[in-house]
Amino acid sequence: MLKTTVAALAGKAARRAARLRGGGSGGSALPGLVAERIDPGFLAHALADVPGGIVVVSGTNGKTTTTKMLVALLRAHGRTVFTNPTGSNFTRGVISAMLAEMPLRGRLEADIAVLELDEAHALHFARAVAPTHALLLNVARDQLDRFAEIDHTAGLLEQLAGMTTRGVVLNRDDPFVNRIATTLTPGVGVSWFGLDASVAERLGELQEHDSRAHDAWTPPAVTAEDALLVPLDEQRLRVDFGEHGEGGTVGPVELRQRGLAAMINATAATATARALLGDDFRTDAAEQALRTVSPPFGRGEVIDADGTPLELVLVKNPAGFTVALGTYGSTPVASMIAINDDYADGRDVSWLYDVSFESLRDQGVAVTSGVRGWDMALRLQYDEVPVGGTEVDLARALDGFLAAHRDEPKRIFCTYTAMLALRRMLGERYDLPEMGVDAPEPTGGAA
């Protein structure tokens, strides 16, 4: 329609102007705002011709990594995929990402759309465009000043599932997610992913527990369609469909990212790819995609810092930090922890007291930094973790940390805005892929 074409032209012009003004890749929200002002139904009109469906990936932890893995899996099967690579969780950010790829007629040319959206903004999107599929990862305490209660976050995902038209993929091990299956509209299919029984004892590291017996619900018995994770070491995994792989197996595969959380993300992405592709799903293509996809920046990204590895680890809630410590905490490397309390991080940092830092006692922490650097130092003191020093200024802290530990492997645990700032600083020092001005916007849970 003419209005959509005009909106696309105006949005593209705004994107070009933003690039010229800022020297980056076009801004993240302004072009979308311009397009929406001209055509309030732009999002629905732009996605109307996508034949393979519109997939929303949501949940507290792992959205960014899982979305990237799912896109890689689908592309490995020859599908043309649109995704929001900036990680923007706003509808305007999604539109802005579209404008870079769509022709002037204002209709996106792709086989399928895969969108990372946080729990709240996913509903705004779904009111404009009903998703055909939703991948719901988990529910954890994250930004309690924004989402208030964990039940509220779970309710947002339940509403999203209720607005989905064809199928949902659910985490069978997360009690807040798995019971969504009981609320779905008839005709909406359910696929499951989860941990193999052999690693069930590690579940407590990853999931929030719901102790209210009246809300308890157990998923149905495992079938040959369920994707189950079998970790082989800290980077290699196998995904069995059904117990003992009677429905097929993907792997063994070695990921480029370490840890159980990354493996669960890979399992979720594999389950969703198989649900979307059906009989077209190929094990060899899936293995190649998982083997080659690199972690998003800041999510276990390893940087070559003057010949030694420096790992950036995003942390933002008790479950995520606990898993990170379990993955990285036993390795004898120099550590820095950077904690901010900006809007995108969550103002309330009391969640740090629900994390055990005892695994850091032997090695200690070289420096704490960020707006809440002193709060972090105090928290470590309660767990008897020695701290070399505190420098709230991130640039000075990073300079000192790199200089003092030049010849050692290093890691930095950091909250969201601290990660963005540190990644930009490191990008100025080392040969790293550009983040650009389209870096992810606040997600309330991108990991």
PDB file of N, CA, C and O in Angstrom, residues 228 241 428:
ATOM      1  N   LEU A 228      16.823 -33.042  24.189  1.00  0.00           N
ATOM      2  CA  LEU A 228      17.450 -33.179  25.505  1.00  0.00           C
ATOM      3  C   LEU A 228      18.949 -32.957  25.393  1.00  0.00           C
ATOM      4  O   LEU A 228      19.619 -33.557  24.537  1.00  0.00           O
ATOM      5  N   PHE A 241      17.110 -36.322  20.574  1.00  0.00           N
ATOM      6  CA  PHE A 241      15.654 -36.184  20.460  1.00  0.00           C
ATOM      7  C   PHE A 241      15.034 -37.446  21.033  1.00  0.00           C
ATOM      8  O   PHE A 241      15.151 -38.535  20.470  1.00  0.00           O
ATOM      9  N   GLU A 428      38.830  -0.365  21.006  1.00  0.00           N
ATOM     10  CA  GLU A 428      39.798   0.662  20.631  1.00  0.00           C
ATOM     11  C   GLU A 428      41.237   0.170  20.768  1.00  0.00           C
ATOM     12  O   GLU A 428      42.144   0.708  20.142  1.00  0.00           O
TER      13      GLU A 428
END
